[in-house]
Amino acid sequence: MNTAQNASDDSLVAELLPAFIQEANEQVAAFEQLLLELEDAPGDHELLDALFRCAHTVKGSAGVFGLDRVVAFTHHVEGLLDQLREGQLQLTPGLSTLLLQSNDAIRELVATAHDAVNEVAEQQRAVLVDRLRDAAGTHAAAAGQTDKPAAASPQDATDRRWRVSVRFGGDTFRNGMDPLAILNYVGKLGPIEGLACERAAVPGLEALDPEHCHLAFTFELQTTAGREQIEHAFTFVREDCELAIEDLSAAAEAPPLGAAEAPVAAAAAVAPRAREANSAAAMADEGGFIRVHANRLDEVINLLGELVIAGAGAALQARGTRLRGLIEAHQQMTRLIEGIRNSTLKLRMVPIGETFARFRRVVRDTASELGKDVALEIVGGDTELDKAVVERIADPLMHLIRNGLDHGLETPEQRLAAGKPAQGRLTLSACHESGSILIRIIDNGRGIQREKVLERAWQRGLIEQGVVPPDAQILNLIFEPGFSTAEKVTNLSGRGVGMDVVRRNIEALRGTVSIDSEAGLGSTIEIRLPLTLAIIDGFLVGVGDSRFIVPLDAVVEVIAIRTEDVTLDKQGRGCVNLRGHLLPVIDLRTLYALRSPTPERSSVLVVGQGSRRYGVVVDNLLGQHQTVIKPLGRMLCSLRGVSGSSILGTGEVALIFDVDALGHLAAGPMTATARSQFSNDLATAAAEITPAGDRA
Amino acid sequence: VTDACALPAELTIYTVGESMPMYLNWLQADAAASDTLNVDASAVAEVDAAGVQLLISLANGLVRRDRHLQLAAPSAALVSACTLLGADFLLAGAPHLEPAA
């Protein structure tokens, strides 16, 4: 679509430009990821091809929009990539860095596409272009000036020999494609030799579906055409055929892999990354998606929240009429609303892998800056969570990763001296666990010394001098404000502003963060986040007139107890016997000082997160409830154990439990500060909740 | 019966499905008569990869019964299609019909 040349289409171009910029940015991001993956698996043709496609797409669409500077620059990048693809060049760390810098330049160019020419940037780019040319050119000279004469007489040395293996997809015939025609076309590129049809792949007549394609071929092709042109012949069947094109000339000419210049990070484990690479490649040329502005989506979700509440209200009214038809109609509607809710929320779910993948570059650059050798491993990148959560977790993650690189992992010399492999390992993993997502940052560095942490905490007055809290709590002191153990302040971390800010940001997402570490072996940081910020499945319970909601995924079971069987302390904590195990319980009436008579029988909601279980004593169970999460008012923000509120169908307000925080209240011992904080909370809670109870 | 085996003029994706019963008949009928199935291939005017695949499949089915496919007087269209698809073993006589390595 060459619409740009036409003046009347200017408005169209202006309209489409934001979409182009977004797409170009995605391509640039994919380029970076692919390149970093390629460093771990040099010589992977699929990665190289995907890389080339990224650059090519940017160049192509920039051309449509008349962004000549982008086109001109990207062209040089493409040239270099082409040489890599043809096997005329090997990816060295230097080349890789050059390509990364070029990629940054493309990003910059796209962002400033319509700004005035920036002289400084222009000069920097000219330098890059020279280096790109040099990189691509050194080979041409070394290979004996094959390129220039080749342009003059096509039958010269660039006549290359390729081995092509192709296995057509089963639906090839049904899609109206004929391998015969395709081979015919390939034959026009140059003589086909040694063509062999894989006879054994075709089943005997009894087992044959004559419209299912079983054909597979291997042949050699002598042609001046490049890999791209050969691939082009298979364009229409590319999606479901297996195609492998091998450059036999390159294999003959070039020295064996790794002999010339050691490919980047050759020692890296290649196999487990192959899948990641594929997904990244798929991401790069995705199709069949509709771009929707995030605001519109938010609007739908807000409306949906209101619909859920209104639906609950209507269902309640219907029950009041005792008209069976009306009640059934409402039940049907409730189910439908639930369906809409689930699919709408899924629209916002994105895999966290993209965010993780961004850290490859951070790890690479930071590690080299610090003189460390670190491999980043990503596990569970396809775990999905709400886009808003993904966006807001990126910064805290970045900080934690930098921190791990800076303080956790040692230099190669230190590692070798400690008897560990020189290359450090940083693992980023994500998985779903009982309605929340669990993100782990694991390093195998020097770990954290509890004594040092304790000393610092005493010194800073974070805990009383001489008091030794349990091991697990000592480490989590590093998340306290004003804590830093770094011996040397670097520009990366160690300013002592980091960890407490990280914790605050994570808690703002209704998440939690904790750290575990073994001195000398490494550390594990665990971040737990809710899957979504908008609507959850809740379990509604009542204590007196007050209503509370527990996230349904966290509810393990419900048991009935006689109220007098449980003895509670002043904070409402106690224990019950659950099939021979001691289960810590917390009584909401005591905890939140709710003024209502204690019933004779009550229920204990067994709630669990991870391996921890505890019970919540409530009066009555009101069943499953679609919960639209509303933020807590400022007055209630400091209330412990509660993370949000929701409006019920009746118009009443119910508080939503923070399962993790409530668990700490139920089972954890209390520090002096927490205790005073807690009694403050109680006062606030009592003041806030009683009026709500009265109103109902 | 063998004399009755003749390939149709059109051997393509459009006809292979409906002609399957006929080819299956060739395969099963008259197994005792001879170890070679003679098929008159002179009438084939139009052929595509699906047609060639069917012939390969027929040949493979026969090999499993220790028999061979012998295409008699293959038309020019069939010869060029088989050659282009690397299935020239179909054109040769019985001795060449062993499955390729």
Coordinates of C-alpha atoms in Angstrom, one line a residue, chain A residues 348-671:
Chain A
R348 CA -6.8 -8.0 30.3
M349 CA -4.7 -11.0 31.1
V350 CA -1.2 -11.0 29.5
P351 CA 1.6 -13.4 30.0
I352 CA 4.3 -12.1 32.3
G353 CA 6.9 -13.5 30.0
E354 CA 7.2 -10.2 28.0
T355 CA 8.0 -8.4 31.2
F356 CA 10.5 -11.0 32.2
A357 CA 12.1 -11.0 28.8
R358 CA 12.8 -7.3 29.1
F359 CA 15.2 -8.1 31.9
R360 CA 17.5 -10.1 29.7
R361 CA 18.9 -6.9 28.5
V362 CA 19.1 -5.5 32.0
V363 CA 20.9 -8.5 33.2
R364 CA 23.3 -8.6 30.3
D365 CA 24.2 -4.9 30.5
T366 CA 24.3 -4.7 34.3
A367 CA 26.4 -7.9 34.7
S368 CA 29.0 -6.7 32.2
E369 CA 29.1 -3.3 33.9
L370 CA 29.9 -5.0 37.1
G371 CA 32.3 -7.4 35.6
K372 CA 30.2 -10.4 36.4
D373 CA 29.1 -13.4 34.3
V374 CA 25.4 -14.1 34.8
A375 CA 23.0 -16.3 33.0
L376 CA 19.3 -15.4 33.3
E377 CA 16.8 -18.2 33.3
I378 CA 13.1 -17.6 32.8
V379 CA 10.6 -20.1 34.0
G380 CA 6.8 -20.0 33.5
G381 CA 6.8 -16.9 31.2
D382 CA 3.4 -17.9 29.9
T383 CA 1.8 -17.4 33.3
E384 CA -0.9 -14.8 32.9
L385 CA -2.0 -12.0 35.0
D386 CA -3.7 -8.7 34.8
K387 CA -2.1 -6.1 32.5
A388 CA -2.2 -3.4 35.2
V389 CA -0.4 -5.7 37.6
V390 CA 2.2 -6.6 35.0
E391 CA 2.9 -3.0 34.3
R392 CA 3.2 -2.0 37.9
I393 CA 5.4 -4.9 39.0
A394 CA 8.0 -4.2 36.4
D395 CA 9.8 -1.5 38.4
P396 CA 10.0 -3.4 41.7
L397 CA 11.2 -6.5 39.8
M398 CA 13.8 -4.4 38.1
H399 CA 15.1 -3.1 41.4
L400 CA 15.2 -6.6 42.9
I401 CA 17.0 -8.0 39.9
R402 CA 19.6 -5.2 40.0
N403 CA 20.0 -5.7 43.7
G404 CA 20.5 -9.4 43.2
L405 CA 23.1 -8.7 40.5
D406 CA 24.9 -6.1 42.6
H407 CA 24.9 -7.7 46.0
G408 CA 23.9 -11.3 45.5
L409 CA 26.0 -12.6 42.7
E410 CA 29.8 -12.5 43.0
T411 CA 32.4 -11.8 40.4
P412 CA 33.8 -14.9 38.5
E413 CA 37.0 -14.8 40.6
Q414 CA 35.1 -14.7 43.9
R415 CA 32.8 -17.5 42.7
L416 CA 35.7 -19.7 41.6
A417 CA 37.4 -19.1 45.0
A418 CA 34.2 -20.2 46.7
G419 CA 34.2 -23.4 44.7
K420 CA 31.2 -22.4 42.5
P421 CA 31.0 -22.2 38.7
A422 CA 32.2 -18.9 37.4
Q423 CA 28.9 -18.1 35.7
G424 CA 26.3 -17.0 38.2
R425 CA 22.7 -17.9 37.7
L426 CA 19.6 -15.7 38.2
T427 CA 16.3 -17.4 37.8
L428 CA 13.0 -15.5 37.3
S429 CA 10.0 -17.8 37.7
A430 CA 6.3 -17.3 37.8
C431 CA 3.4 -19.7 38.6
H432 CA -0.2 -19.6 39.8
E433 CA -0.9 -20.5 43.3
S434 CA -4.3 -20.4 45.0
G435 CA -5.7 -17.3 43.2
S436 CA -2.5 -15.4 43.2
I437 CA 0.6 -15.4 41.2
L438 CA 3.9 -16.3 42.7
I439 CA 7.0 -14.7 41.3
R440 CA 10.4 -15.9 42.4
I441 CA 13.8 -14.3 41.9
I442 CA 16.4 -16.8 42.7
D443 CA 20.1 -16.3 42.6
N444 CA 22.9 -18.7 43.4
G445 CA 25.2 -15.9 44.8
R446 CA 26.7 -15.3 48.2
G447 CA 23.4 -15.2 50.0
I448 CA 22.7 -12.9 53.0
Q449 CA 24.4 -13.2 56.3
R450 CA 21.9 -13.0 59.0
E451 CA 24.4 -11.7 61.6
K452 CA 25.1 -8.7 59.4
V453 CA 21.5 -8.0 58.9
L454 CA 20.8 -8.3 62.6
E455 CA 23.8 -6.0 63.5
R456 CA 22.6 -3.4 61.0
A457 CA 19.0 -3.6 62.3
W458 CA 20.2 -3.0 65.9
Q459 CA 22.5 -0.2 64.7
R460 CA 19.7 1.5 62.9
G461 CA 17.2 1.0 65.7
L462 CA 14.9 -1.1 63.5
I463 CA 14.6 -3.6 66.4
E464 CA 15.7 -3.3 70.0
Q465 CA 19.4 -3.9 70.7
G466 CA 20.0 -7.5 71.6
V467 CA 16.6 -8.8 70.5
V468 CA 16.9 -11.7 68.1
P469 CA 13.8 -12.4 66.1
P470 CA 13.2 -15.8 64.4
D471 CA 15.4 -16.5 61.4
A472 CA 12.7 -15.9 58.8
Q473 CA 12.0 -12.5 60.2
I474 CA 15.6 -11.4 60.3
L475 CA 16.0 -11.5 56.6
N476 CA 12.8 -9.6 56.0
L477 CA 14.2 -6.7 58.0
I478 CA 15.9 -5.7 54.8
F479 CA 12.6 -4.5 53.5
E480 CA 12.3 -2.0 56.4
P481 CA 12.8 1.6 55.6
G482 CA 16.3 2.9 56.0
F483 CA 18.1 -0.4 55.8
S484 CA 21.2 -1.0 53.7
T485 CA 24.1 -3.4 54.3
A486 CA 26.1 -2.6 51.2
E487 CA 29.8 -2.1 52.1
K488 CA 30.3 0.0 49.0
V489 CA 27.7 2.3 47.6
T490 CA 27.4 1.7 43.8
N491 CA 25.3 3.6 41.4
L492 CA 23.0 0.6 40.9
S493 CA 21.8 0.0 44.4
G494 CA 22.9 0.5 47.9
R495 CA 21.5 3.9 48.4
G496 CA 19.3 2.4 51.0
V497 CA 16.1 3.7 49.4
G498 CA 15.5 0.5 47.5
M499 CA 13.9 -2.4 49.3
D500 CA 11.4 -0.6 51.4
V501 CA 10.1 1.2 48.3
V502 CA 9.9 -2.1 46.5
R503 CA 7.8 -3.5 49.4
R504 CA 5.6 -0.5 49.4
N505 CA 5.0 -0.8 45.6
I506 CA 4.2 -4.5 45.9
E507 CA 1.9 -4.0 48.8
A508 CA 0.1 -1.3 46.9
L509 CA -0.8 -4.0 44.4
R510 CA -2.2 -6.1 47.3
G511 CA 0.8 -8.3 47.1
T512 CA 3.5 -9.4 49.5
V513 CA 7.2 -9.9 49.3
S514 CA 9.5 -12.0 51.4
I515 CA 13.1 -13.2 51.2
D516 CA 14.9 -16.4 52.1
S517 CA 18.6 -16.9 51.9
E518 CA 21.3 -19.3 52.8
A519 CA 24.7 -17.8 53.3
G520 CA 27.0 -18.9 50.5
L521 CA 24.3 -20.5 48.4
G522 CA 22.1 -17.8 47.3
S523 CA 18.8 -16.0 47.9
T524 CA 15.2 -16.4 46.9
I525 CA 12.8 -13.5 46.8
E526 CA 9.1 -14.4 46.6
I527 CA 6.5 -12.0 45.4
R528 CA 2.9 -12.9 45.7
L529 CA 0.4 -10.8 43.7
P530 CA -3.3 -11.0 43.1
L531 CA -4.2 -12.1 39.6
T532 CA -6.4 -9.2 39.0
L533 CA -7.3 -5.8 40.5
A534 CA -10.9 -5.8 39.4
I535 CA -13.2 -8.7 40.2
I536 CA -12.7 -12.0 42.1
D537 CA -14.7 -14.9 43.1
G538 CA -15.3 -14.5 46.8
F539 CA -16.8 -16.4 49.7
L540 CA -19.2 -14.2 51.7
V541 CA -19.3 -14.7 55.5
G542 CA -21.1 -12.8 58.2
V543 CA -20.2 -11.9 61.7
G544 CA -23.1 -10.3 63.5
D545 CA -24.3 -7.7 61.0
S546 CA -20.9 -7.3 59.3
R547 CA -20.0 -9.0 56.0
F548 CA -16.6 -10.1 55.0
I549 CA -15.4 -11.7 51.8
V550 CA -12.6 -14.2 51.5
P551 CA -11.1 -14.9 48.0
L552 CA -12.7 -18.2 47.1
D553 CA -9.4 -19.7 45.9
A554 CA -8.0 -19.4 49.3
V555 CA -10.8 -21.3 51.1
V556 CA -9.8 -24.9 51.7
E557 CA -12.8 -26.1 53.7
V558 CA -15.4 -25.1 56.3
I559 CA -15.9 -26.8 59.7
A560 CA -18.6 -26.3 62.3
I561 CA -17.6 -25.8 65.9
R562 CA -19.2 -25.0 69.2
T563 CA -18.2 -21.5 70.2
E564 CA -17.3 -22.4 73.8
D565 CA -14.8 -25.0 72.5
V566 CA -12.4 -22.3 71.4
T567 CA -10.5 -20.2 73.9
L568 CA -9.3 -16.9 72.6
D569 CA -6.7 -14.5 73.7
K570 CA -7.3 -10.7 73.8
Q571 CA -6.4 -10.3 70.1
G572 CA -8.9 -13.0 69.2
R573 CA -6.4 -15.7 68.5
G574 CA -6.8 -19.3 69.4
C575 CA -6.5 -22.9 68.2
V576 CA -8.9 -25.6 67.2
N577 CA -8.3 -29.3 66.6
L578 CA -8.6 -30.1 62.9
R579 CA -8.4 -33.9 62.5
G580 CA -5.6 -34.2 65.0
H581 CA -3.7 -31.1 63.8
L582 CA -3.6 -27.8 65.6
L583 CA -5.1 -25.1 63.5
P584 CA -4.5 -21.5 64.6
V585 CA -7.7 -19.5 64.3
I586 CA -8.6 -15.9 64.6
D587 CA -12.0 -14.6 65.7
L588 CA -13.2 -11.7 63.7
R589 CA -15.6 -10.5 66.4
T590 CA -12.7 -10.1 68.9
L591 CA -10.2 -8.9 66.3
Y592 CA -12.4 -6.1 64.9
A593 CA -14.3 -5.5 68.2
L594 CA -17.6 -6.1 66.6
R595 CA -20.5 -5.5 69.1
S596 CA -22.9 -8.3 68.5
P597 CA -23.9 -11.3 70.6
T598 CA -21.8 -14.5 70.2
P599 CA -23.9 -17.3 68.7
E600 CA -23.9 -20.7 70.2
R601 CA -22.5 -22.4 67.1
S602 CA -20.1 -20.9 64.6
S603 CA -18.1 -22.0 61.7
V604 CA -14.4 -22.0 61.0
L605 CA -13.4 -21.2 57.5
V606 CA -10.1 -23.0 56.9
V607 CA -8.1 -20.7 54.7
G608 CA -4.8 -21.5 53.1
Q609 CA -2.0 -19.9 51.1
G610 CA 0.9 -21.9 50.0
S611 CA 1.5 -24.5 52.7
R612 CA 0.1 -22.4 55.5
R613 CA -3.4 -23.0 56.9
Y614 CA -5.3 -21.1 59.4
G615 CA -8.9 -20.7 60.5
V616 CA -11.3 -17.7 60.6
V617 CA -14.2 -18.0 63.1
V618 CA -17.4 -16.6 61.6
D619 CA -21.1 -16.7 62.5
N620 CA -22.6 -17.6 59.3
L621 CA -21.7 -18.7 55.8
L622 CA -23.4 -16.8 53.0
G623 CA -21.9 -18.6 50.0
Q624 CA -20.1 -17.7 46.8
H625 CA -20.2 -14.1 45.7
Q626 CA -18.9 -12.3 42.7
T627 CA -16.8 -9.6 44.2
V628 CA -16.1 -6.3 42.6
I629 CA -13.1 -5.0 44.4
K630 CA -13.3 -1.4 45.4
P631 CA -10.4 0.4 47.1
L632 CA -10.5 1.0 50.8
G633 CA -11.2 4.5 52.0
R634 CA -8.3 6.4 53.5
M635 CA -9.6 5.8 57.0
L636 CA -9.5 2.1 56.5
C637 CA -6.2 1.8 54.6
S638 CA -4.2 1.0 57.7
L639 CA -6.6 -1.7 58.7
R640 CA -4.6 -4.9 59.0
G641 CA -5.9 -8.1 57.4
V642 CA -8.1 -6.3 54.9
S643 CA -7.2 -5.5 51.4
G644 CA -10.3 -3.9 49.8
S645 CA -14.1 -3.6 50.0
S646 CA -17.0 -4.6 47.9
I647 CA -20.6 -3.5 47.6
L648 CA -23.2 -6.2 48.0
G649 CA -26.5 -6.6 46.2
T650 CA -28.2 -5.1 49.2
G651 CA -26.1 -2.0 49.1
E652 CA -24.1 -3.2 52.2
V653 CA -20.4 -2.9 52.2
A654 CA -18.3 -6.0 52.8
L655 CA -14.6 -6.0 53.6
I656 CA -12.3 -8.3 51.6
F657 CA -9.6 -10.1 53.5
D658 CA -6.0 -10.1 52.6
V659 CA -5.4 -13.8 53.2
D660 CA -1.7 -13.4 53.8
A661 CA -1.9 -10.5 56.2
L662 CA -4.8 -12.1 58.1
G663 CA -2.6 -15.2 58.4
H664 CA 0.1 -13.2 60.1
L665 CA -2.5 -11.8 62.6
A666 CA -3.7 -15.4 63.2
A667 CA -0.4 -17.2 63.6
G668 CA 2.5 -14.7 63.8
P669 CA 3.9 -13.5 67.1
M670 CA 3.8 -9.7 67.4
T671 CA 6.6 -7.2 67.7

